[in-house]
CSV table of C-alpha atoms and ligand atoms in Angstrom, one decimal:
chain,number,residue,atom,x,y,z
Z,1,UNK,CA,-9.4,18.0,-49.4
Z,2,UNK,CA,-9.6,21.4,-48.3
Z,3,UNK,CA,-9.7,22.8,-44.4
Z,4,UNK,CA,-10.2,25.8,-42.9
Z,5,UNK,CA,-7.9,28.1,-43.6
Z,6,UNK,CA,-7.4,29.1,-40.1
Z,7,UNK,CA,-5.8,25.2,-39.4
Z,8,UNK,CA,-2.6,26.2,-41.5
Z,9,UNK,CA,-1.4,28.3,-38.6
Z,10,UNK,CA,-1.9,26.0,-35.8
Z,11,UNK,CA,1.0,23.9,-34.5
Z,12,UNK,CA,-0.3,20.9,-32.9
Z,13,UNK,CA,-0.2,20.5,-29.3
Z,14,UNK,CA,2.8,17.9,-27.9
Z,15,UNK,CA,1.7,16.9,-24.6
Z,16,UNK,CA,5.0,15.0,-22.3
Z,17,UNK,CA,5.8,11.9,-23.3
Z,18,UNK,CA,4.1,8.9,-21.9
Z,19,UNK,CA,5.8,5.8,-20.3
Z,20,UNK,CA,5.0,4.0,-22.9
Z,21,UNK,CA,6.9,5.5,-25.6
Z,22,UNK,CA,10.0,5.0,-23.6
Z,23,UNK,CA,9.6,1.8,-22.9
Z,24,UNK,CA,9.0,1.6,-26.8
Z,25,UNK,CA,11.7,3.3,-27.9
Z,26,UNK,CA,14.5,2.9,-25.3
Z,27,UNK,CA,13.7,-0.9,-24.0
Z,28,UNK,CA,13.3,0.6,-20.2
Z,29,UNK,CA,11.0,-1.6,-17.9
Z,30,UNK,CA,8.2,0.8,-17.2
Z,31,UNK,CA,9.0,0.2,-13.5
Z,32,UNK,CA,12.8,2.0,-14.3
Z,33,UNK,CA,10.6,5.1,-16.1
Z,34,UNK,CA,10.5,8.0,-14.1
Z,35,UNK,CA,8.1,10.4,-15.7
Z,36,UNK,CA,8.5,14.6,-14.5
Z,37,UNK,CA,7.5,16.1,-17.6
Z,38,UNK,CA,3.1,16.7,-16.8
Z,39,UNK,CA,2.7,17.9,-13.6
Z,40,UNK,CA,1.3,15.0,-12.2
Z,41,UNK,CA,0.8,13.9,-8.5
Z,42,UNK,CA,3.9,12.1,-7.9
Z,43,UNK,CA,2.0,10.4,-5.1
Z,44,UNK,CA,-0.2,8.9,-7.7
Z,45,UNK,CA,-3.9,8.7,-6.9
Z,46,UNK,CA,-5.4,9.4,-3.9
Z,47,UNK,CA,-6.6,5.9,-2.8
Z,48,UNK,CA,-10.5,6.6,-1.2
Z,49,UNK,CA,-10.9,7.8,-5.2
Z,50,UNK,CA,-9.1,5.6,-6.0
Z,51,UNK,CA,-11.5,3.1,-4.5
Z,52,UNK,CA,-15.1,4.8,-5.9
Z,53,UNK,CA,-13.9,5.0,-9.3
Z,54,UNK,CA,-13.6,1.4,-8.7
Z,55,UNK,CA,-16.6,1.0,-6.8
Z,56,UNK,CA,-18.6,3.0,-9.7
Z,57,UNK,CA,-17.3,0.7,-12.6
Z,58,UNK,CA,-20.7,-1.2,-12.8
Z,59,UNK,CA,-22.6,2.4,-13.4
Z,60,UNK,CA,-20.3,2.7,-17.0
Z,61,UNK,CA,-23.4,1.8,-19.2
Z,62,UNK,CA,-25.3,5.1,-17.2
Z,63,UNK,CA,-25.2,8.8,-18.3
Z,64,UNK,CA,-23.7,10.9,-16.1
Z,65,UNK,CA,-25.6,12.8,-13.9
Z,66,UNK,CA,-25.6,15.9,-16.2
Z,67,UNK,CA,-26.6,18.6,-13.8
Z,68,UNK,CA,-23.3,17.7,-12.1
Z,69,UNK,CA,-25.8,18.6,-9.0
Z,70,UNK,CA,-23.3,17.0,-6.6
Z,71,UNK,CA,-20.0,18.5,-7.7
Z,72,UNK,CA,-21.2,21.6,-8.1
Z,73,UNK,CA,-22.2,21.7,-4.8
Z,74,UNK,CA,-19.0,20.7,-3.2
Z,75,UNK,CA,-17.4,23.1,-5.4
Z,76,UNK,CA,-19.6,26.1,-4.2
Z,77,UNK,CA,-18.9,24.8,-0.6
Z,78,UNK,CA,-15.0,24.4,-1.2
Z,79,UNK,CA,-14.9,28.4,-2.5
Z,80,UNK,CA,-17.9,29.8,-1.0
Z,81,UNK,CA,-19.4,30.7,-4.4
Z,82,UNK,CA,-23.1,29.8,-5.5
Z,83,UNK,CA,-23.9,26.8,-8.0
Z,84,UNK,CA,-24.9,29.0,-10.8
Z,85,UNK,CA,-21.0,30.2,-10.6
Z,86,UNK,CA,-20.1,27.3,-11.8
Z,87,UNK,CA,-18.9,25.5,-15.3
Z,88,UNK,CA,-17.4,21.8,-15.3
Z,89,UNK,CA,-15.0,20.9,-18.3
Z,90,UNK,CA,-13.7,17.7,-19.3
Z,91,UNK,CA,-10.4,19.3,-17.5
Z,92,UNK,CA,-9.8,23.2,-17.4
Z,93,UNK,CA,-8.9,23.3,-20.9
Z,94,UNK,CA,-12.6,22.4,-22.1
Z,95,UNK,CA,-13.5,25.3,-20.2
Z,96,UNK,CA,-10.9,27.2,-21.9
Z,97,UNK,CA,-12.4,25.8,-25.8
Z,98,UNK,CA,-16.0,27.4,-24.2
Z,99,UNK,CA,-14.6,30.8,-23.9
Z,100,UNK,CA,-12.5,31.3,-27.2
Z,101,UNK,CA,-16.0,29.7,-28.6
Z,102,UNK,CA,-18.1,32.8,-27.0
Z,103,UNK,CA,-16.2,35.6,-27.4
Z,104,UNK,CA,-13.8,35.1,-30.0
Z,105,UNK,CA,-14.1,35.7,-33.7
Z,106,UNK,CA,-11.9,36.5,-36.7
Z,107,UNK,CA,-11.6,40.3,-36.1
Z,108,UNK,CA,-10.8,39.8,-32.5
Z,109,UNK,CA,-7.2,38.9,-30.4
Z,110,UNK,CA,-5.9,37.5,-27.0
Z,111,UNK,CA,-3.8,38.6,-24.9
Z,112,UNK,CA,-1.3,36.9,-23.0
Z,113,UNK,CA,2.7,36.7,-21.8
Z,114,UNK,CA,5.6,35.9,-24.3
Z,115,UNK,CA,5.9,32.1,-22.6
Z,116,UNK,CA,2.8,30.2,-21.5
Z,117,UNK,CA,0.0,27.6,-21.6
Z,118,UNK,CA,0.3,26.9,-25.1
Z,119,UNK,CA,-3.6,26.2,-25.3
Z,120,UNK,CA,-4.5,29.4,-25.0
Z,121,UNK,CA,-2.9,30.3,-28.5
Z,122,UNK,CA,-4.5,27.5,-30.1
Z,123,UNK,CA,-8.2,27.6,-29.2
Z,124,UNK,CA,-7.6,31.5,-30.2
Z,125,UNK,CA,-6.5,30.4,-33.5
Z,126,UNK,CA,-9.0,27.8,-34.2
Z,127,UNK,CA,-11.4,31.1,-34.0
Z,128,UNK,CA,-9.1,33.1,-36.2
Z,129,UNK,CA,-8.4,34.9,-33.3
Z,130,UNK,CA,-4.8,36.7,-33.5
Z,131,UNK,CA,-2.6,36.2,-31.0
Z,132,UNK,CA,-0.7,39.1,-29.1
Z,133,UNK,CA,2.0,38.5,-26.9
Z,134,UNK,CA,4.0,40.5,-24.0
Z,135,UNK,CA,7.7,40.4,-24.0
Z,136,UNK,CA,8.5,38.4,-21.2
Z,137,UNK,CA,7.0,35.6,-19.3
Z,138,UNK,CA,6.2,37.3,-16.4
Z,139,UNK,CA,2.7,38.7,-16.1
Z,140,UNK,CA,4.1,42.6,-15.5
Z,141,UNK,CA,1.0,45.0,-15.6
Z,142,UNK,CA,3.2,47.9,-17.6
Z,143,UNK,CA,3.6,45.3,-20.5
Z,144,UNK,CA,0.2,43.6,-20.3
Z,145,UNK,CA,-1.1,47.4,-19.8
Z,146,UNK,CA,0.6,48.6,-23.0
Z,147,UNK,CA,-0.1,45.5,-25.6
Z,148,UNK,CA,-3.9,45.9,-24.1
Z,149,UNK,CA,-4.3,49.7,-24.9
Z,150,UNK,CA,-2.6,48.8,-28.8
Z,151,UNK,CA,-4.7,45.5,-29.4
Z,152,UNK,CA,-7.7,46.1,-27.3
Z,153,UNK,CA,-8.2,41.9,-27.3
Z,154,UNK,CA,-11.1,40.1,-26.1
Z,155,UNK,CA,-9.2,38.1,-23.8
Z,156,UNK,CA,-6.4,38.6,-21.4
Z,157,UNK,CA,-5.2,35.5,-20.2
Z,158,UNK,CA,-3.4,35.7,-16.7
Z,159,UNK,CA,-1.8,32.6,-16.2
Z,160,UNK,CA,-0.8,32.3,-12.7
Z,161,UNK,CA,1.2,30.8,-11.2
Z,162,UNK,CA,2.5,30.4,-15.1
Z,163,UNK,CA,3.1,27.3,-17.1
Z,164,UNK,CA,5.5,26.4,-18.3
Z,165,UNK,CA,7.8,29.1,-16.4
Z,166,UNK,CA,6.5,28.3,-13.0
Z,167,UNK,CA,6.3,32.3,-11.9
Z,168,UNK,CA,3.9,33.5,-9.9
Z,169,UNK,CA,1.7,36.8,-9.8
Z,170,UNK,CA,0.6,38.4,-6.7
Z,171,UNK,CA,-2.8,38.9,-6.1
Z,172,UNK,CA,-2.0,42.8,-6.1
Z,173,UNK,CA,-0.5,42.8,-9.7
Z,174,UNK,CA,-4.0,40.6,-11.3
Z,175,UNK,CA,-6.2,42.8,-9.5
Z,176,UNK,CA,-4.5,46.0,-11.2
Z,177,UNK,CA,-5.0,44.6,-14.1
Z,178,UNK,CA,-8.4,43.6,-13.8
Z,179,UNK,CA,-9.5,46.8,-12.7
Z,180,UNK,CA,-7.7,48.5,-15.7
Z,181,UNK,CA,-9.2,46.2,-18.6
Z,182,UNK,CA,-12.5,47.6,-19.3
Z,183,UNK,CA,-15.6,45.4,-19.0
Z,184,UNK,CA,-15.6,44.3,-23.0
Z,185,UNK,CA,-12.5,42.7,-22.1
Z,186,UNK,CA,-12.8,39.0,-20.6
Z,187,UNK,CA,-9.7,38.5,-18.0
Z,188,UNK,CA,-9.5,34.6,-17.3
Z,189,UNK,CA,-7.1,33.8,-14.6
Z,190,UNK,CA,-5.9,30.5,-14.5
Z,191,UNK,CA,-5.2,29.1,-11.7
Z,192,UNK,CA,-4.1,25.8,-11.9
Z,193,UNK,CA,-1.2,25.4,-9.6
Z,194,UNK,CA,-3.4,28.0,-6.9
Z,195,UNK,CA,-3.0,25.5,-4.5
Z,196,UNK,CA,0.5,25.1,-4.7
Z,197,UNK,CA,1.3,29.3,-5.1
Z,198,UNK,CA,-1.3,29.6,-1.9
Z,199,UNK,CA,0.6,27.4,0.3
Z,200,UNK,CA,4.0,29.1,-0.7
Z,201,UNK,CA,3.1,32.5,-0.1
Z,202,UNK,CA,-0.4,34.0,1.1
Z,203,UNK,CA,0.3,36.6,-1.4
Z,204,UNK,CA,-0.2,35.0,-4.8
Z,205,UNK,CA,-3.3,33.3,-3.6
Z,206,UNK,CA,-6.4,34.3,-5.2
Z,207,UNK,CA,-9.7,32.8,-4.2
Z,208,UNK,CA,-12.5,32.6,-6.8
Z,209,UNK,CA,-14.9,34.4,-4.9
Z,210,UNK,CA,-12.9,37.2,-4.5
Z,211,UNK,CA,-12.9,37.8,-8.5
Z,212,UNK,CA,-16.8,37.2,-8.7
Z,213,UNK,CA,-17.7,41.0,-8.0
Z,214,UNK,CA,-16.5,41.5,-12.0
Z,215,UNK,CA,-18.8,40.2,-14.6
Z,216,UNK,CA,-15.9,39.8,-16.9
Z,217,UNK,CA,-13.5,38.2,-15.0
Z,218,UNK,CA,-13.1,34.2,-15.3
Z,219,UNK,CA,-11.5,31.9,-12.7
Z,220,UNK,CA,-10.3,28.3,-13.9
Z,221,UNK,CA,-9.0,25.7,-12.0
Z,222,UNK,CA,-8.5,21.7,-12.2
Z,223,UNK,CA,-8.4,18.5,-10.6
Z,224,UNK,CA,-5.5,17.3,-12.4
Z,225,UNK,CA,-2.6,18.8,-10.6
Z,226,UNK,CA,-2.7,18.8,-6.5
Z,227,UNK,CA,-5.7,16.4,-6.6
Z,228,UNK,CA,-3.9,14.1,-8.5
Z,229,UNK,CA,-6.6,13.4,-11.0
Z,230,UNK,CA,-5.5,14.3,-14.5
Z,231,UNK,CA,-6.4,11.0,-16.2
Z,232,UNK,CA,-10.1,11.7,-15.1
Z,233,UNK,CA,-10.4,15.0,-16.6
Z,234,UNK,CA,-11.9,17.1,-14.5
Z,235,UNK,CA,-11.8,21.0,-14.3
Z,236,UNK,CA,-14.2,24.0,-13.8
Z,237,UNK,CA,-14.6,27.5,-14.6
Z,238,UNK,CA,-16.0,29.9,-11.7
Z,239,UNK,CA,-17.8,33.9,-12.9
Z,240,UNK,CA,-20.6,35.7,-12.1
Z,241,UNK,CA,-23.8,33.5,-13.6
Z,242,UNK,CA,-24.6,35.6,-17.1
Z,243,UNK,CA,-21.2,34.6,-17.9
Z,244,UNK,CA,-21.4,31.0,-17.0
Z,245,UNK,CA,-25.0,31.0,-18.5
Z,246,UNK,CA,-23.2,31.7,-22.3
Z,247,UNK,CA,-20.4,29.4,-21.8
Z,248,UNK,CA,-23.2,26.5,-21.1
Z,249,UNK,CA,-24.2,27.4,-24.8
Z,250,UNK,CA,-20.8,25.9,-26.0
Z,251,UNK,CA,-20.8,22.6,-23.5
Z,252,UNK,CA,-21.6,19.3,-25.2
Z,253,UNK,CA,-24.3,16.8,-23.5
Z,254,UNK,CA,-22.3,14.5,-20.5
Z,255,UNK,CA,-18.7,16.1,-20.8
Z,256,UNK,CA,-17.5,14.5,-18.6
Z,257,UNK,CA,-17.7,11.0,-17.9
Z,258,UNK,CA,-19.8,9.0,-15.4
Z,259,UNK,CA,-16.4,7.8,-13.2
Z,260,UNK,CA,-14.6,11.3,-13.5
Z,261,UNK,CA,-17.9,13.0,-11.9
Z,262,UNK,CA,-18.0,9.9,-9.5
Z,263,UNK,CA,-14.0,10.9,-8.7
Z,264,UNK,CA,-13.9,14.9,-8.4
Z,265,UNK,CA,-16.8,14.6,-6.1
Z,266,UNK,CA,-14.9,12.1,-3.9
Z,267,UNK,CA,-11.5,14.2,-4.2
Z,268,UNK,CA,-13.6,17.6,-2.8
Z,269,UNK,CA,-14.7,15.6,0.4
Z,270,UNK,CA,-11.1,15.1,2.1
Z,271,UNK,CA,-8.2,17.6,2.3
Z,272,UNK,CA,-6.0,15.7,3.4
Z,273,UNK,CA,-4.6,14.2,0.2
Z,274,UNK,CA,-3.6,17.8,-1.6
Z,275,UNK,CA,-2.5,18.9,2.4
Z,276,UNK,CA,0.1,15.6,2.2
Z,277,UNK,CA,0.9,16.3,-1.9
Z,278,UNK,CA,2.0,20.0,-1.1
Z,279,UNK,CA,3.9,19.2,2.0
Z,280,UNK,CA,6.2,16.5,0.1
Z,281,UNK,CA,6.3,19.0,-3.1
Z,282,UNK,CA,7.6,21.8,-0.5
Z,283,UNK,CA,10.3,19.8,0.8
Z,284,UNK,CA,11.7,18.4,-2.8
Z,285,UNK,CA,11.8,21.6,-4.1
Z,286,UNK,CA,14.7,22.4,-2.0
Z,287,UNK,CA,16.2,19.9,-2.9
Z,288,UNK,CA,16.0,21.1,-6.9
Z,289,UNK,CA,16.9,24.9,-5.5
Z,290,UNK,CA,20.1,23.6,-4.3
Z,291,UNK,CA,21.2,21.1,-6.9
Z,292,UNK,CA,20.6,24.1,-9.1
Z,293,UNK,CA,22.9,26.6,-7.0
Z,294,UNK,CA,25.6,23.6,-6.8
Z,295,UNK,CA,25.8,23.5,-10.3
Z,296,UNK,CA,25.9,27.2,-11.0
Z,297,UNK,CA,23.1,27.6,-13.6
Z,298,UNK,CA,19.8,29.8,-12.8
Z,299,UNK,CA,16.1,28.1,-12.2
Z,300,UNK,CA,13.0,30.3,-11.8
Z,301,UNK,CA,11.4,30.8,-8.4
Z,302,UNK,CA,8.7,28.2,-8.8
Z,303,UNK,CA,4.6,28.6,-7.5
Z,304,UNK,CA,4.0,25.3,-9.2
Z,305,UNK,CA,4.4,21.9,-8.6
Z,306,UNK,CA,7.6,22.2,-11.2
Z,307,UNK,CA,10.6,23.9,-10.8
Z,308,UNK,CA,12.3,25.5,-14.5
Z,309,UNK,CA,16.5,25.2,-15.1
Z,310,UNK,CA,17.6,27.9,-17.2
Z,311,UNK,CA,20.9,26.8,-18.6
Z,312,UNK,CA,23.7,29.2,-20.6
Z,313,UNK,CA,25.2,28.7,-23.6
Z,314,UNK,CA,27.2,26.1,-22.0
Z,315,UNK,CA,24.9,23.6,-21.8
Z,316,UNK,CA,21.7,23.0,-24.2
Z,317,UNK,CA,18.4,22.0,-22.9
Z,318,UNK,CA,18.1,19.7,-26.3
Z,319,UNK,CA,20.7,17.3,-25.4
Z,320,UNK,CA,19.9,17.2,-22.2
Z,321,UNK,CA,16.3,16.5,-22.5
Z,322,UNK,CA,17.3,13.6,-25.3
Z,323,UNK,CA,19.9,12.0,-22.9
Z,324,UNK,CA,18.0,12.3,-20.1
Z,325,UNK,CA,15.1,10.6,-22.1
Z,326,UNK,CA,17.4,7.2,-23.3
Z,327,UNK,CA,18.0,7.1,-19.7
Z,328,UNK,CA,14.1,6.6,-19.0
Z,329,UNK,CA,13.9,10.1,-17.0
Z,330,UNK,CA,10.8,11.7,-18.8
Z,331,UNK,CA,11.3,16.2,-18.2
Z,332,UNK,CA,10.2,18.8,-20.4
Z,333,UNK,CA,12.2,20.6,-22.9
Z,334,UNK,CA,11.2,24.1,-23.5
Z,335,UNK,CA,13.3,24.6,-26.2
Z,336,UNK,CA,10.0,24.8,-28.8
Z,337,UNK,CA,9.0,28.0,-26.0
Z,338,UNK,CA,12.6,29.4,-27.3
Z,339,UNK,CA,14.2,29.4,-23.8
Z,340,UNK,CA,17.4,27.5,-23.2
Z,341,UNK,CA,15.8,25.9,-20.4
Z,342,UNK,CA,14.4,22.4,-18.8
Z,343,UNK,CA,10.7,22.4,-16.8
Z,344,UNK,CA,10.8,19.6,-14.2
Z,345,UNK,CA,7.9,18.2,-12.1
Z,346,UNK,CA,9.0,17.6,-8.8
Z,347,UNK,CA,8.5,14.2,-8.0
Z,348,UNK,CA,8.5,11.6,-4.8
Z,349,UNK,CA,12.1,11.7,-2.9
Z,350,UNK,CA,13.1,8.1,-5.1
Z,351,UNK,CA,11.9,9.9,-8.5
Z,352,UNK,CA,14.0,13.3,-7.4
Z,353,UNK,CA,17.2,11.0,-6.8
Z,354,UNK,CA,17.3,9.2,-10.0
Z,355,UNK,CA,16.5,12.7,-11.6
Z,356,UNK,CA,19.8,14.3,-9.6
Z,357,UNK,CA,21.8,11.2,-10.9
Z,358,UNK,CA,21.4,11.0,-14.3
Z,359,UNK,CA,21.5,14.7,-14.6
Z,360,UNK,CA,25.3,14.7,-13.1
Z,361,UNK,CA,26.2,12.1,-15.6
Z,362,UNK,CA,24.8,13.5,-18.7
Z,363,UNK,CA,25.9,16.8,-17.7
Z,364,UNK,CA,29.2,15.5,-17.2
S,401,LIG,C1,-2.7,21.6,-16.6
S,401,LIG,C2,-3.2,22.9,-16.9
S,401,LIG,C3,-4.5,23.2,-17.3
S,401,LIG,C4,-5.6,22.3,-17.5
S,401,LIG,O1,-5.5,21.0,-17.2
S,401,LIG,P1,-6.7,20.1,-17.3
S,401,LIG,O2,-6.1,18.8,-17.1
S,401,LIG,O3,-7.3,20.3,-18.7
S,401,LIG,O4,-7.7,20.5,-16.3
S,401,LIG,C5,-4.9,24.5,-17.5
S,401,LIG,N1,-4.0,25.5,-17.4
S,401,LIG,C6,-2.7,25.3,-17.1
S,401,LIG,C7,-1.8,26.4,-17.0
S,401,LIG,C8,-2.2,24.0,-16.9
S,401,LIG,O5,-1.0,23.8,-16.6
């Protein structure tokens, strides 16, 4: 059986490891599993969705409604943008398959830093695309600036704040960069951890609306992170309406289901959920910047709703990640990103603790 040549080059995605496979593996009541490796709400669900996904179970045998009239419209309120500025995907990343579907093609390349959502590279390569990357993770204009005027790609991907890293880029720094692409070139800036990155510092907050003067500039963002919704699926893609227009060319019928529709336009009617998610993420964090500076190794100054260790030779993320794993504490190793480092989403106060404890004693 033959595939497309363009296949033999893509690695396939590993997402965190569920619960389950611990519990599997390792014989850990799912109860004792304490899963930071996805960026998930560590508050869980917020409970008034909670309550109309529940309350919309009869409706399964329906089609959702496939205007998405109602999301879309508490979308254009939430960011002051129109309806026809707006794209849903079945998360962020189906938004992200719609782009490398429009604009990419064998001849063409992407654009993006030397560490970051590894999604980008793969829908490139399932075009053929190639893939160009800067040398470090952060999103410096000099090195985007350099690669762009070499490759001249179709896409630059802005990732920020950055994933896995956890970096931010100030709203300065992806203007200059939009303004120096030129208009062939589509900039998509993800921001999927904005919330988080806005209520750290005014700075690295970029609102939607103010990239919607550029008719080659995309904005993403999602419902799984600060709403706490990722097992709904549930993300949206924000540009001036010619641009939306083609991506609607590459979206499949009902994309996303009748319950996550039902849940995103419940999540956009009450603040207060992502107000009390971000206020409990900016107090653990602290707690991760210290342990880090008590033990003497190096993290990155998170944006995110996860905080990155970056060990020395000393100590190996590999092990650690394993150990940490038999012990029922789920993190991510970024070992396959070639960086000698751990990404760790910062969880409840209880889920933080047991993270601090089994850390000391496999690190002993
Ligand atoms: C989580 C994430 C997404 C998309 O998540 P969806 O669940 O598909 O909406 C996109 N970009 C980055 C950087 C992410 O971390």
């Amino acid at each position: 059986m033959k595939f497309n040549k363009v296949l033999e080059d893509i690695k396939i995605y590993e997402a965190g490891k569920p619960i389950e496979l611990v519990v599997r593996e390792f014989g850990i009541a799912p109860e004792n599993v304490v899963k930071l490796a996805s960026n998930e709400n560590p508050l869980g669900t917020n409970p008034a969705v909670a309550k109309v996904i529940a309350d919309n179970a009869h409706k399964a045998h329906l089609y959702p409604d496939d205007s998405m009239f109602e999301l879309k419209a508490a979308l254009a309120s939430k960011y002051a943008v129109q309806e026809n500025n707006l794209i849903i995907g079945a998360g962020s990343d189906q938004v992200l398959e719609f782009i490398s579907r429009a604009v990419l093609n064998e001849n063409s390349s992407v654009l993006m830093s030397a560490v970051t959502f590894a999604m980008y590279e793969i829908y490139a390569k399932q075009m053929g695309a190639k893939v160009i990357r800067t040398a470090s993770y952060a999103h410096q204009y000099d090195e985007f600036m350099e690669a762009y005027r070499m490759h001249k790609p179709r896409i630059v991907y802005l990732c920020t704040p950055n994933n896995p890293t956890g970096d931010g880029t100030s709203k300065e720094e992806v203007l200059a960069i939009i303004h120096a692409v030129d208009k062939e070139t589509l900039v998509v800036v993800d921001g999927a951890y904005m919330e988080y990155a806005a209520a750290k510092d005014a700075n690295y907050a970029i609102s939607p609306n103010e990239l919607l003067g550029f008719e080659n500039v995309i904005y993403l963002g999602t419902f799984s992170k600060a709403y706490g919704l990722g097992g709904m699926r549930v993300g949206y893609g924000i540009a001036q309406p010619e641009l939306i227009h083609e991506l609607y060319k590459m979206r499949p019928p009902f994309n996303i289901s009748t319950l996550s529709l039902a849940a995103a336009i419940e999540a956009c009617k009450d603040d207060s959920f992502v107000k009390e998610s971000i206020a409990l993420h900016q107090e653990e964090i602290k707690r991760y910047e210290a342990f880090a500076k008590e033990q003497g190794f190096g993290y990155i100054e998170s944006y995110t709703n996860f905080i990155t260790y970056l060990f020395d030779e000393t100590m190996d993320s590999t092990k650690i990640a394993d150990a940490l794993l038999k012990r029922g504490v789920i993190i991510r190793n970024l070992a396959s990103y070639e960086m000698n480092a751990i990404r760790i989403t910062i969880g409840t106060t209880r889920q933080n603790d047991i993270f601090f404890k089994h850390f000391l004693e496999v690190t002993a």
